[in-house]
Amino acid sequence: MRDRNGELDVALHAVRAASRVCRAVQQRMVRPETLQKRDKSPVTVADFASQAIVCASLEAALPGDPVVGEESAKALRESAQAALSAAVVERVREELARDVDESTVLTWIDRGNAEARGPRYWTLDPIDGTKGFLRGEQFAVALALIEDGEVVLGVLGCPSLPEGTGVGALFAALRGEAATVRPLWDENAAPRPITVGRIERASEARFCESVESEHSDQSGSARVAELLGIRREPYRIDSQCKYAAVARDDASIYLRLPTRADYREKIWDHAAGKLIVEAAGGRVSDVDGRPLDFTHGRTLDLNRGVVATAGGIHDEVLRAVRRAREESAAHPESAAR
Ligand code: AMP
Ligand code: MG
């Protein structure tokens, strides 16, 4: 028998530490002009440092476990990236409060390059919602454990999301158990169980979607909302904070409608969030109603888009999504993009 609670503690600790690193970089490096200058260095530094911290934690506690992370240290090893690499090492040292050399940090980052196959592996998005991070808005550190193609553990660190009287929320779920949230920065804070909202009719729902129109078809979702009789404005928020929003009843629907036929969703963008919504009593599928299928490597090859809901309204939402997609396929010129 695996010690699931022990594994969860390891994941919570790792995500909290990585979230702290990301918050420090966001506060110190992201300036109002960062976006205009198209300067991606803050997100690059935080991305690599976050992956290093999570991989180091997993290596120490669960040395045999593969990690499928979004980043690879290959780019950092190139000499032109020396300054960036030094900044990453500095952030990791600061978080660990001890001296570590560059090669150790790069090795940790590369531990996250495992292949997404086999009976058991972790998947990590060291910063999900990089655009939100650069805007000084929402982002998440997302870590999940996949066994035999099923997500069995998921943790989401959301450094800028309010929780209780403060800012920073840490969501967690084990398969078959209740989802929880706790304040992100307080190691001693007790988790509180969360559940999706009780909602009978989709017309009463608030739906959330990406801020970025390239990541989700916003005109399509506006049509879905119209078909469902939803009058409330969409709640636009970056990253897997959308799954968290549905899980704790800030919203009842998360729509991620494909913008391109050839895009394949990445496992680290969905694994943790999907489990947290399901553990909170909600439902998650792709836009065609298929379960998200984590048995095809790094991408959700057999799925298109995502629909997550508070549960009871799921089929009603899927019908509206299907109708909106049929309309836009029949009249592509009228679907404003
Ligand atoms: P969000 O914060 O929900 O807008 O999603 C951020 C994630 O969108 C990133 O982690 C990317 O992996 C992913 N992404 C990038 N391009 C696309 C696309 N064309 N469609 C859907 N997701 C995308
Ligand atoms: Mg991501």
CSV table of C-alpha atoms in Angstrom, one decimal, residues 66-258:
chain,number,residue,atom,x,y,z
A,66,PRO,CA,9.7,10.1,-12.9
A,67,VAL,CA,8.6,13.7,-13.4
A,68,VAL,CA,7.1,15.1,-16.6
A,69,GLY,CA,7.7,18.8,-16.4
A,70,GLU,CA,7.1,21.5,-18.9
A,71,GLU,CA,10.6,22.9,-18.9
A,72,SER,CA,14.0,21.5,-19.9
A,73,ALA,CA,17.4,22.9,-18.8
A,74,LYS,CA,18.8,22.5,-22.3
A,75,ALA,CA,18.2,26.2,-23.2
A,76,LEU,CA,19.8,27.3,-19.9
A,77,ARG,CA,22.9,25.3,-20.6
A,78,GLU,CA,23.7,27.5,-23.6
A,79,SER,CA,26.4,30.0,-22.7
A,80,ALA,CA,24.3,33.0,-23.9
A,81,GLN,CA,21.9,32.2,-21.0
A,82,ALA,CA,24.6,32.5,-18.3
A,83,ALA,CA,22.9,35.5,-16.6
A,84,LEU,CA,19.5,33.8,-16.7
A,85,SER,CA,21.0,30.6,-15.3
A,86,ALA,CA,22.7,32.6,-12.5
A,87,ALA,CA,19.4,34.2,-11.6
A,88,VAL,CA,17.7,30.8,-11.4
A,89,VAL,CA,20.4,29.4,-9.2
A,90,GLU,CA,20.2,32.5,-6.9
A,91,ARG,CA,16.4,32.1,-6.5
A,92,VAL,CA,16.8,28.3,-5.7
A,93,ARG,CA,19.6,29.1,-3.1
A,94,GLU,CA,17.4,31.7,-1.5
A,95,GLU,CA,14.5,29.3,-1.2
A,96,LEU,CA,16.6,26.4,0.1
A,97,ALA,CA,18.6,28.8,2.4
A,98,ARG,CA,21.8,27.0,1.5
A,99,ASP,CA,24.5,27.0,-1.1
A,100,VAL,CA,23.9,24.9,-4.2
A,101,ASP,CA,25.9,24.9,-7.4
A,102,GLU,CA,24.7,25.5,-10.9
A,103,SER,CA,25.1,22.0,-12.1
A,104,THR,CA,23.0,20.6,-9.2
A,105,VAL,CA,20.2,23.1,-10.1
A,106,LEU,CA,20.4,22.1,-13.8
A,107,THR,CA,20.3,18.5,-12.9
A,108,TRP,CA,17.2,19.0,-10.8
A,109,ILE,CA,15.5,20.8,-13.7
A,110,ASP,CA,16.4,18.0,-16.1
A,111,ARG,CA,14.9,15.5,-13.7
A,112,GLY,CA,11.6,16.9,-14.9
A,113,ASN,CA,12.3,15.5,-18.5
A,114,ALA,CA,10.9,12.0,-18.0
A,115,GLU,CA,8.7,10.5,-20.6
A,116,ALA,CA,5.0,10.5,-19.9
A,117,ARG,CA,4.6,6.7,-19.8
A,118,GLY,CA,4.8,3.8,-17.5
A,119,PRO,CA,2.7,3.0,-14.5
A,120,ARG,CA,3.5,6.0,-12.4
A,121,TYR,CA,4.8,9.5,-12.9
A,122,TRP,CA,4.3,13.1,-11.7
A,123,THR,CA,3.4,15.9,-14.0
A,124,LEU,CA,4.4,19.5,-13.3
A,125,ASP,CA,3.6,22.9,-14.7
A,126,PRO,CA,6.1,25.1,-12.8
A,127,ILE,CA,4.2,28.2,-13.8
A,128,ASP,CA,0.8,27.7,-15.4
A,129,GLY,CA,-0.6,31.0,-16.8
A,130,THR,CA,2.7,32.6,-17.7
A,131,LYS,CA,0.8,35.5,-19.4
A,132,GLY,CA,-1.1,36.2,-16.1
A,133,PHE,CA,2.2,36.0,-14.2
A,134,LEU,CA,3.7,38.7,-16.5
A,135,ARG,CA,0.6,40.9,-16.2
A,136,GLY,CA,1.0,40.7,-12.4
A,137,GLU,CA,-2.2,38.7,-12.2
A,138,GLN,CA,-3.1,35.0,-11.6
A,139,PHE,CA,-1.0,32.0,-12.2
A,140,ALA,CA,-0.5,28.6,-10.6
A,141,VAL,CA,2.0,25.9,-9.7
A,142,ALA,CA,0.4,22.6,-10.7
A,143,LEU,CA,1.6,19.2,-9.6
A,144,ALA,CA,-0.2,15.9,-10.1
A,145,LEU,CA,0.5,12.2,-9.8
A,146,ILE,CA,-0.7,9.9,-12.5
A,147,GLU,CA,-0.9,6.1,-11.9
A,148,ASP,CA,-2.0,3.7,-14.7
A,149,GLY,CA,-3.4,6.7,-16.6
A,150,GLU,CA,-5.5,8.0,-13.7
A,151,VAL,CA,-4.8,11.2,-11.8
A,152,VAL,CA,-4.6,10.1,-8.2
A,153,LEU,CA,-3.2,13.2,-6.5
A,154,GLY,CA,-3.4,16.9,-7.5
A,155,VAL,CA,-2.1,20.1,-5.9
A,156,LEU,CA,-2.5,23.6,-7.1
A,157,GLY,CA,-0.6,26.6,-5.6
A,158,CYS,CA,-2.3,29.8,-6.5
A,159,PRO,CA,-0.2,32.6,-5.0
A,160,SER,CA,-2.4,35.6,-6.0
A,161,LEU,CA,-5.8,34.0,-5.4
A,162,PRO,CA,-7.6,35.3,-2.2
A,163,GLU,CA,-8.3,32.7,0.5
A,164,GLY,CA,-9.9,33.5,3.8
A,165,THR,CA,-8.6,36.9,4.9
A,166,GLY,CA,-5.4,36.7,2.9
A,167,VAL,CA,-4.0,36.1,-0.5
A,168,GLY,CA,-2.6,32.8,-1.7
A,169,ALA,CA,-4.5,29.5,-1.9
A,170,LEU,CA,-3.3,25.9,-1.9
A,171,PHE,CA,-5.8,23.4,-3.3
A,172,ALA,CA,-5.4,19.6,-3.0
A,173,ALA,CA,-7.1,16.4,-3.8
A,174,LEU,CA,-6.5,12.7,-3.5
A,175,ARG,CA,-8.6,10.5,-5.7
A,176,GLY,CA,-11.7,9.3,-3.8
A,177,GLU,CA,-11.4,11.9,-1.1
A,178,ALA,CA,-12.7,15.4,-0.6
A,179,ALA,CA,-10.9,18.3,-2.2
A,180,THR,CA,-9.5,21.0,0.1
A,181,VAL,CA,-8.1,24.4,0.2
A,182,ARG,CA,-5.9,26.1,2.8
A,183,PRO,CA,-4.0,29.4,3.0
A,184,LEU,CA,-0.9,28.9,0.8
A,185,TRP,CA,1.8,30.4,3.0
A,186,ASP,CA,0.8,29.1,6.5
A,187,GLU,CA,2.3,25.7,6.9
A,188,ASN,CA,0.1,25.1,10.0
A,189,ALA,CA,-3.2,26.2,8.5
A,190,ALA,CA,-5.9,23.5,8.5
A,191,PRO,CA,-7.3,22.5,5.2
A,192,ARG,CA,-11.0,23.1,4.7
A,193,PRO,CA,-13.1,20.9,2.4
A,194,ILE,CA,-14.5,22.5,-0.6
A,195,THR,CA,-17.5,21.5,-2.8
A,196,VAL,CA,-18.8,22.8,-6.1
A,197,GLY,CA,-22.0,24.9,-6.0
A,198,ARG,CA,-25.4,23.4,-5.9
A,199,ILE,CA,-26.9,24.6,-9.1
A,200,GLU,CA,-30.0,23.3,-10.9
A,201,ARG,CA,-30.1,25.4,-14.0
A,202,ALA,CA,-27.2,26.5,-16.1
A,203,SER,CA,-28.8,29.9,-16.7
A,204,GLU,CA,-27.9,30.8,-13.0
A,205,ALA,CA,-24.2,29.9,-13.6
A,206,ARG,CA,-21.2,32.1,-13.8
A,207,PHE,CA,-18.7,30.7,-16.2
A,208,CYS,CA,-14.9,31.2,-16.3
A,209,GLU,CA,-12.5,31.1,-19.2
A,210,SER,CA,-9.0,32.1,-20.2
A,211,VAL,CA,-8.0,35.7,-20.3
A,212,GLU,CA,-6.1,34.9,-23.5
A,213,SER,CA,-8.4,34.6,-26.6
A,214,GLU,CA,-5.7,32.4,-28.3
A,215,HIS,CA,-6.2,29.8,-25.6
A,216,SER,CA,-9.9,29.6,-25.7
A,217,ASP,CA,-12.6,30.6,-28.2
A,218,GLN,CA,-14.2,33.5,-26.4
A,219,SER,CA,-16.8,34.2,-29.1
A,220,GLY,CA,-17.8,30.6,-28.9
A,221,SER,CA,-18.2,30.7,-25.2
A,222,ALA,CA,-20.3,33.9,-25.5
A,223,ARG,CA,-22.6,31.9,-27.8
A,224,VAL,CA,-22.7,29.0,-25.3
A,225,ALA,CA,-23.6,31.4,-22.5
A,226,GLU,CA,-26.4,32.9,-24.7
A,227,LEU,CA,-27.8,29.5,-25.5
A,228,LEU,CA,-27.8,28.6,-21.8
A,229,GLY,CA,-29.5,31.9,-20.9
A,230,ILE,CA,-26.4,33.1,-18.8
A,231,ARG,CA,-26.4,36.8,-18.4
A,232,ARG,CA,-23.5,37.2,-16.1
A,233,GLU,CA,-20.2,38.4,-17.5
A,234,PRO,CA,-17.5,35.7,-17.9
A,235,TYR,CA,-15.0,35.4,-15.1
A,236,ARG,CA,-11.7,35.6,-17.0
A,237,ILE,CA,-8.8,34.3,-15.1
A,238,ASP,CA,-5.4,32.7,-16.1
A,239,SER,CA,-4.2,29.2,-15.4
A,240,GLN,CA,-5.7,26.3,-13.6
A,241,CYS,CA,-7.1,28.8,-11.1
A,242,LYS,CA,-10.2,28.2,-13.3
A,243,TYR,CA,-10.5,24.7,-12.0
A,244,ALA,CA,-10.0,26.0,-8.5
A,245,ALA,CA,-12.8,28.5,-9.1
A,246,VAL,CA,-15.3,25.8,-10.1
A,247,ALA,CA,-14.1,23.5,-7.2
A,248,ARG,CA,-14.8,26.2,-4.5
A,249,ASP,CA,-17.9,27.7,-6.2
A,250,ASP,CA,-16.5,31.0,-7.4
A,251,ALA,CA,-17.9,29.8,-10.8
A,252,SER,CA,-20.0,26.8,-11.9
A,253,ILE,CA,-18.6,26.3,-15.4
A,254,TYR,CA,-15.1,26.4,-17.0
A,255,LEU,CA,-15.2,26.5,-20.7
A,256,ARG,CA,-12.0,25.9,-22.8
A,257,LEU,CA,-13.2,25.8,-26.4
A,258,PRO,CA,-10.6,25.0,-29.0
